[in-house]
Structure formats: structure tokens, C-alpha cells
Amino acid sequence: MDMKAFSLEGKIAWITGASYGIGFAIAEAYASAGATIVFNDINQELVNKGLAAYQEKGIKAHGYVCDVTNEEAVQALVKQIEEEVGVIDILVNNAGIIRRIPMIEMSAADFRKVIDVDLNAPFICAKAVIPSMIKKGHGKIINICSMMSELGRETVSAYAAAKGGLKMLTRNICSEYGEYNIQCNGIGPGYIATPQTAPLRERQPDGSRHPFDQFIIAKTPAARWGDPTDLQGPAVFLASDASNFVNGHILYVDGGILAYIGKQP
Ligand code: NAP
Ligand code: GCO
């Protein structure tokens, strides 16, 4: 086998919400594999923060301000990227939020906001890039799903609904556009140490570990939280020619949580 199948040389990758966190780690890996990096975030301050962080890693990224829930802005951004950088070969729908509120206490507005960012926006961004991928004769779309694409838990009703929907959107894009040599897959990270999960890992006033932190360690065969870098290899694989016959698949990168009943207390 020619290992060049894993190369992203000459490819343009747009990773949404990638100033830091999982998106940044994936973009860094894509740059190492030879891709040109395009990212957006919700405000100029974050984009500047991201550009500085990429520069520190020796990556000349293209950063844009764009709220991925705004279809008009996304359509305009894709046009601008095509004019300034080139046609997007790889889209990673990474931008996401979570609200941890007991369902009966959650406002409909909060519920809708999570659905908007975590499910509607991946639809909007995929819809914006697919026409040019069809013209180009290939494309890769990677949706960042979640354990909550498969499991529920207290306080994350909106997030689980969105990520469950994102799993099925992934399968539907595969079904509808596979004939154009477009592969749409998902990555389902386990519990990863990023700002999004920081509240779940905070030390308690007495210095002990957060109860949820202890819970996740007991539920994970790897007995550790994931690091964003744990997602880099799987993300490069799904963006490369090495996965051209993998479509509609959700690749869980969770240290084994989904396979494990959990350590006996
Ligand atoms: P994060 O640290 O909260 O980063 C999310 C990024 O998305 C931030 O840069 C955020 O910008 C951006 N964003 C949010 N709303 C946006 C919008 N409307 N338009 C553009 N950008 C927007 O999250 P993360 O932990 O890196 O997670 C990244 C993805 O992985 C998310 O989809 C998350 O659901 C998923 N995930 C995370 C974990 C985990 O354990 N961390 C596990 C499974 C899946 P702001 O800073 O302005 O909000
Ligand atoms: C939570 C966490 C999880 C992770 C991730 C797990 O509150 O349960 O935030 O949802 O973010 O999605 O895969």
C-alpha cells in the first residue's frame, strides 16, 4: 500500500470553530499532513487568538469571522474562501456548544440555541461546500459527533438531541452524495480535556477530584480523559484517500467507554 494515501498534500481543509480545542488539534494534524488550513470563529478576537496560535506552530492558517448558524454569512464565507484560498476539499463541522441544564428547567431558547449550533450549522456548512465538491469530483465532510450521539445523561438533553441528529445527518449526506465521491463520516470523541469540559474536571474546594471526573475515569478502560491530540490520527484518516470507501461511519475515539460497563466501585 502507498502510504501517500494518508497525505493531505494539496488539499484545502476548513475546520469550523477551530481557534482552540478539538478543532485546533485537528487543524494542526491536517497541516502536518500537508493541507492548507482555513478556520473560522465567532469573533475577531478569537480568530486573532487562533491565528497567533497557528503561527506559533508554524502554520500559515487563513482565519475568518463567521457565525456558522448564519446561512447567508456561511454562503458568503465559502465564496470568499474559494476566491482567496481555493475550493474546499475537506470540511470539519467542529464548532459546537453545550448547555448543562436539567431538561424541565431548560428554556426553549436554550434548547434551540444548542440545536442551532450543533445540528443546524453542520447542515448549513455542508450544504455550502457540497456543490463545489461535486464539481471537483471529490470531497470529505467530517462531523464532530459525541458519546451523546449514542447515550444520554442528565442535563444534556439539547446536546444529546443535536449530536444524535448529527449522526443521522452524517449518514444522510453519505446516502445522498456518496455517488459524487463525497465521503461524510463522523468522529465521536469520548471525554476530552478542553474548555468545554473544564467544569466537569474542576478540583473540589477540599482539593479532591470532581465527582464527574472520578466517574469518567471509572467508565473509561483507558482510565484517563482524552486529549485533543488523541483525535488527530482518526481525523487525518477520515480526511484522506485512505478512507475513500468509508462512508456514513461514526468513528468513536473514546478510550473504550462505549464498550465498557465501568469499573466496579
Ligand atoms: P470548545 O472548546 O467549546 O470549542 C468550541 C469552538 O466552537 C469554540 O472556538 C467556539 O467559539 C466555537 N463556536 C461555538 N459556537 C460557534 C458559532 N456559532 N460559530 C462559530 N464558532 C462557534 O469545544 P471542544 O471541546 O473543542 O469541542 C469541539 C467539538 O467537539 C464540539 O462540537 C463538541 O460538541 C465536540 N465534542 C467535544 C467533546 C469534549 O469532551 N470536549 C467530546 C465530544 C464532542 P467560542 O469560544 O466563541 O464559543
Ligand atoms: C458532558 C460532556 C460531554 C462531552 C462529549 C462526550 O457534559 O457530558 O460535555 O457531552 O462534551 O460530548 O462525548
JSON list of C-alpha atoms in Angstrom, two decimals, residues 70-182:
[
{"chain": "A", "resi": 70, "resn": "ASN", "atom": "CA", "xyz": [-25.99, 32.22, 9.83]},
{"chain": "A", "resi": 71, "resn": "GLU", "atom": "CA", "xyz": [-26.60, 30.66, 6.40]},
{"chain": "A", "resi": 72, "resn": "GLU", "atom": "CA", "xyz": [-26.08, 33.92, 4.49]},
{"chain": "A", "resi": 73, "resn": "ALA", "atom": "CA", "xyz": [-22.77, 34.51, 6.25]},
{"chain": "A", "resi": 74, "resn": "VAL", "atom": "CA", "xyz": [-21.65, 30.91, 5.63]},
{"chain": "A", "resi": 75, "resn": "GLN", "atom": "CA", "xyz": [-22.53, 31.06, 1.93]},
{"chain": "A", "resi": 76, "resn": "ALA", "atom": "CA", "xyz": [-20.60, 34.35, 1.64]},
{"chain": "A", "resi": 77, "resn": "LEU", "atom": "CA", "xyz": [-17.64, 32.87, 3.57]},
{"chain": "A", "resi": 78, "resn": "VAL", "atom": "CA", "xyz": [-17.40, 29.82, 1.30]},
{"chain": "A", "resi": 79, "resn": "LYS", "atom": "CA", "xyz": [-17.43, 32.11, -1.75]},
{"chain": "A", "resi": 80, "resn": "GLN", "atom": "CA", "xyz": [-14.70, 34.26, -0.15]},
{"chain": "A", "resi": 81, "resn": "ILE", "atom": "CA", "xyz": [-12.59, 31.17, 0.70]},
{"chain": "A", "resi": 82, "resn": "GLU", "atom": "CA", "xyz": [-12.95, 29.91, -2.88]},
{"chain": "A", "resi": 83, "resn": "GLU", "atom": "CA", "xyz": [-11.78, 33.29, -4.21]},
{"chain": "A", "resi": 84, "resn": "GLU", "atom": "CA", "xyz": [-8.95, 33.82, -1.69]},
{"chain": "A", "resi": 85, "resn": "VAL", "atom": "CA", "xyz": [-7.73, 30.26, -0.97]},
{"chain": "A", "resi": 86, "resn": "GLY", "atom": "CA", "xyz": [-9.42, 27.77, -3.27]},
{"chain": "A", "resi": 87, "resn": "VAL", "atom": "CA", "xyz": [-12.21, 25.18, -3.38]},
{"chain": "A", "resi": 88, "resn": "ILE", "atom": "CA", "xyz": [-12.68, 23.40, -0.05]},
{"chain": "A", "resi": 89, "resn": "ASP", "atom": "CA", "xyz": [-11.76, 19.70, -0.21]},
{"chain": "A", "resi": 90, "resn": "ILE", "atom": "CA", "xyz": [-12.34, 18.87, 3.46]},
{"chain": "A", "resi": 91, "resn": "LEU", "atom": "CA", "xyz": [-14.96, 20.31, 5.83]},
{"chain": "A", "resi": 92, "resn": "VAL", "atom": "CA", "xyz": [-14.82, 19.53, 9.55]},
{"chain": "A", "resi": 93, "resn": "ASN", "atom": "CA", "xyz": [-18.00, 20.58, 11.34]},
{"chain": "A", "resi": 94, "resn": "ASN", "atom": "CA", "xyz": [-16.38, 21.12, 14.72]},
{"chain": "A", "resi": 95, "resn": "ALA", "atom": "CA", "xyz": [-17.96, 24.30, 16.14]},
{"chain": "A", "resi": 96, "resn": "GLY", "atom": "CA", "xyz": [-20.24, 23.41, 18.99]},
{"chain": "A", "resi": 97, "resn": "ILE", "atom": "CA", "xyz": [-21.72, 24.45, 22.31]},
{"chain": "A", "resi": 98, "resn": "ILE", "atom": "CA", "xyz": [-23.34, 22.70, 25.23]},
{"chain": "A", "resi": 99, "resn": "ARG", "atom": "CA", "xyz": [-25.79, 23.79, 27.92]},
{"chain": "A", "resi": 100, "resn": "ARG", "atom": "CA", "xyz": [-25.88, 21.57, 31.03]},
{"chain": "A", "resi": 101, "resn": "ILE", "atom": "CA", "xyz": [-29.34, 22.26, 32.48]},
{"chain": "A", "resi": 102, "resn": "PRO", "atom": "CA", "xyz": [-31.99, 19.76, 33.75]},
{"chain": "A", "resi": 103, "resn": "MET", "atom": "CA", "xyz": [-34.45, 19.45, 30.87]},
{"chain": "A", "resi": 104, "resn": "ILE", "atom": "CA", "xyz": [-37.54, 20.68, 32.68]},
{"chain": "A", "resi": 105, "resn": "GLU", "atom": "CA", "xyz": [-35.57, 23.77, 33.77]},
{"chain": "A", "resi": 106, "resn": "MET", "atom": "CA", "xyz": [-34.14, 24.47, 30.30]},
{"chain": "A", "resi": 107, "resn": "SER", "atom": "CA", "xyz": [-35.72, 27.27, 28.29]},
{"chain": "A", "resi": 108, "resn": "ALA", "atom": "CA", "xyz": [-36.87, 26.52, 24.76]},
{"chain": "A", "resi": 109, "resn": "ALA", "atom": "CA", "xyz": [-34.48, 29.30, 23.66]},
{"chain": "A", "resi": 110, "resn": "ASP", "atom": "CA", "xyz": [-31.51, 27.49, 25.23]},
{"chain": "A", "resi": 111, "resn": "PHE", "atom": "CA", "xyz": [-32.61, 24.21, 23.65]},
{"chain": "A", "resi": 112, "resn": "ARG", "atom": "CA", "xyz": [-32.96, 25.86, 20.25]},
{"chain": "A", "resi": 113, "resn": "LYS", "atom": "CA", "xyz": [-29.53, 27.56, 20.56]},
{"chain": "A", "resi": 114, "resn": "VAL", "atom": "CA", "xyz": [-27.77, 24.24, 21.10]},
{"chain": "A", "resi": 115, "resn": "ILE", "atom": "CA", "xyz": [-29.66, 22.62, 18.20]},
{"chain": "A", "resi": 116, "resn": "ASP", "atom": "CA", "xyz": [-28.82, 25.66, 16.06]},
{"chain": "A", "resi": 117, "resn": "VAL", "atom": "CA", "xyz": [-25.06, 25.48, 16.60]},
{"chain": "A", "resi": 118, "resn": "ASP", "atom": "CA", "xyz": [-24.60, 21.72, 16.94]},
{"chain": "A", "resi": 119, "resn": "LEU", "atom": "CA", "xyz": [-27.02, 20.47, 14.26]},
{"chain": "A", "resi": 120, "resn": "ASN", "atom": "CA", "xyz": [-28.38, 23.26, 12.03]},
{"chain": "A", "resi": 121, "resn": "ALA", "atom": "CA", "xyz": [-24.91, 24.75, 11.48]},
{"chain": "A", "resi": 122, "resn": "PRO", "atom": "CA", "xyz": [-23.33, 21.47, 10.23]},
{"chain": "A", "resi": 123, "resn": "PHE", "atom": "CA", "xyz": [-26.24, 21.25, 7.77]},
{"chain": "A", "resi": 124, "resn": "ILE", "atom": "CA", "xyz": [-25.67, 24.88, 6.67]},
{"chain": "A", "resi": 125, "resn": "CYS", "atom": "CA", "xyz": [-21.90, 24.41, 6.24]},
{"chain": "A", "resi": 126, "resn": "ALA", "atom": "CA", "xyz": [-22.19, 21.07, 4.45]},
{"chain": "A", "resi": 127, "resn": "LYS", "atom": "CA", "xyz": [-24.86, 22.50, 2.13]},
{"chain": "A", "resi": 128, "resn": "ALA", "atom": "CA", "xyz": [-22.50, 25.39, 1.31]},
{"chain": "A", "resi": 129, "resn": "VAL", "atom": "CA", "xyz": [-19.49, 23.23, 0.34]},
{"chain": "A", "resi": 130, "resn": "ILE", "atom": "CA", "xyz": [-21.11, 20.21, -1.38]},
{"chain": "A", "resi": 131, "resn": "PRO", "atom": "CA", "xyz": [-21.87, 21.89, -4.76]},
{"chain": "A", "resi": 132, "resn": "SER", "atom": "CA", "xyz": [-18.18, 22.71, -5.36]},
{"chain": "A", "resi": 133, "resn": "MET", "atom": "CA", "xyz": [-17.16, 19.25, -4.10]},
{"chain": "A", "resi": 134, "resn": "ILE", "atom": "CA", "xyz": [-19.49, 17.73, -6.70]},
{"chain": "A", "resi": 135, "resn": "LYS", "atom": "CA", "xyz": [-17.92, 19.90, -9.43]},
{"chain": "A", "resi": 136, "resn": "LYS", "atom": "CA", "xyz": [-14.43, 18.97, -8.23]},
{"chain": "A", "resi": 137, "resn": "GLY", "atom": "CA", "xyz": [-15.30, 15.24, -8.20]},
{"chain": "A", "resi": 138, "resn": "HIS", "atom": "CA", "xyz": [-14.43, 14.58, -4.55]},
{"chain": "A", "resi": 139, "resn": "GLY", "atom": "CA", "xyz": [-14.96, 15.81, -1.03]},
{"chain": "A", "resi": 140, "resn": "LYS", "atom": "CA", "xyz": [-14.67, 14.88, 2.65]},
{"chain": "A", "resi": 141, "resn": "ILE", "atom": "CA", "xyz": [-17.08, 16.00, 5.33]},
{"chain": "A", "resi": 142, "resn": "ILE", "atom": "CA", "xyz": [-16.32, 15.10, 8.94]},
{"chain": "A", "resi": 143, "resn": "ASN", "atom": "CA", "xyz": [-18.93, 15.88, 11.60]},
{"chain": "A", "resi": 144, "resn": "ILE", "atom": "CA", "xyz": [-17.75, 16.02, 15.20]},
{"chain": "A", "resi": 145, "resn": "CYS", "atom": "CA", "xyz": [-20.37, 13.94, 16.95]},
{"chain": "A", "resi": 146, "resn": "SER", "atom": "CA", "xyz": [-20.19, 12.74, 20.55]},
{"chain": "A", "resi": 147, "resn": "MET", "atom": "CA", "xyz": [-20.78, 9.93, 23.03]},
{"chain": "A", "resi": 148, "resn": "MET", "atom": "CA", "xyz": [-24.12, 11.68, 23.25]},
{"chain": "A", "resi": 149, "resn": "SER", "atom": "CA", "xyz": [-24.82, 10.61, 19.68]},
{"chain": "A", "resi": 150, "resn": "GLU", "atom": "CA", "xyz": [-25.39, 7.20, 21.35]},
{"chain": "A", "resi": 151, "resn": "LEU", "atom": "CA", "xyz": [-26.04, 7.80, 25.05]},
{"chain": "A", "resi": 152, "resn": "GLY", "atom": "CA", "xyz": [-27.97, 10.26, 27.19]},
{"chain": "A", "resi": 153, "resn": "ARG", "atom": "CA", "xyz": [-27.20, 11.64, 30.56]},
{"chain": "A", "resi": 154, "resn": "GLU", "atom": "CA", "xyz": [-28.69, 14.14, 32.99]},
{"chain": "A", "resi": 155, "resn": "THR", "atom": "CA", "xyz": [-28.70, 17.83, 31.98]},
{"chain": "A", "resi": 156, "resn": "VAL", "atom": "CA", "xyz": [-27.59, 17.46, 28.34]},
{"chain": "A", "resi": 157, "resn": "SER", "atom": "CA", "xyz": [-30.94, 16.90, 26.58]},
{"chain": "A", "resi": 158, "resn": "ALA", "atom": "CA", "xyz": [-30.40, 19.54, 23.88]},
{"chain": "A", "resi": 159, "resn": "TYR", "atom": "CA", "xyz": [-26.82, 18.47, 23.23]},
{"chain": "A", "resi": 160, "resn": "ALA", "atom": "CA", "xyz": [-27.73, 14.76, 23.00]},
{"chain": "A", "resi": 161, "resn": "ALA", "atom": "CA", "xyz": [-30.63, 15.55, 20.66]},
{"chain": "A", "resi": 162, "resn": "ALA", "atom": "CA", "xyz": [-28.31, 17.63, 18.46]},
{"chain": "A", "resi": 163, "resn": "LYS", "atom": "CA", "xyz": [-25.48, 15.09, 18.40]},
{"chain": "A", "resi": 164, "resn": "GLY", "atom": "CA", "xyz": [-27.90, 12.22, 17.79]},
{"chain": "A", "resi": 165, "resn": "GLY", "atom": "CA", "xyz": [-29.28, 14.21, 14.89]},
{"chain": "A", "resi": 166, "resn": "LEU", "atom": "CA", "xyz": [-25.77, 14.94, 13.66]},
{"chain": "A", "resi": 167, "resn": "LYS", "atom": "CA", "xyz": [-25.09, 11.19, 13.50]},
{"chain": "A", "resi": 168, "resn": "MET", "atom": "CA", "xyz": [-28.11, 10.76, 11.22]},
{"chain": "A", "resi": 169, "resn": "LEU", "atom": "CA", "xyz": [-27.27, 13.88, 9.16]},
{"chain": "A", "resi": 170, "resn": "THR", "atom": "CA", "xyz": [-23.85, 12.27, 8.61]},
{"chain": "A", "resi": 171, "resn": "ARG", "atom": "CA", "xyz": [-25.49, 9.09, 7.33]},
{"chain": "A", "resi": 172, "resn": "ASN", "atom": "CA", "xyz": [-27.87, 11.06, 5.13]},
{"chain": "A", "resi": 173, "resn": "ILE", "atom": "CA", "xyz": [-25.13, 13.13, 3.47]},
{"chain": "A", "resi": 174, "resn": "CYS", "atom": "CA", "xyz": [-23.34, 9.81, 2.82]},
{"chain": "A", "resi": 175, "resn": "SER", "atom": "CA", "xyz": [-26.53, 8.40, 1.27]},
{"chain": "A", "resi": 176, "resn": "GLU", "atom": "CA", "xyz": [-27.33, 11.45, -0.86]},
{"chain": "A", "resi": 177, "resn": "TYR", "atom": "CA", "xyz": [-23.84, 12.40, -2.12]},
{"chain": "A", "resi": 178, "resn": "GLY", "atom": "CA", "xyz": [-21.75, 9.24, -1.99]},
{"chain": "A", "resi": 179, "resn": "GLU", "atom": "CA", "xyz": [-22.25, 8.82, -5.74]},
{"chain": "A", "resi": 180, "resn": "TYR", "atom": "CA", "xyz": [-20.24, 12.06, -6.28]},
{"chain": "A", "resi": 181, "resn": "ASN", "atom": "CA", "xyz": [-17.23, 10.60, -4.46]},
{"chain": "A", "resi": 182, "resn": "ILE", "atom": "CA", "xyz": [-18.05, 12.59, -1.34]}
]
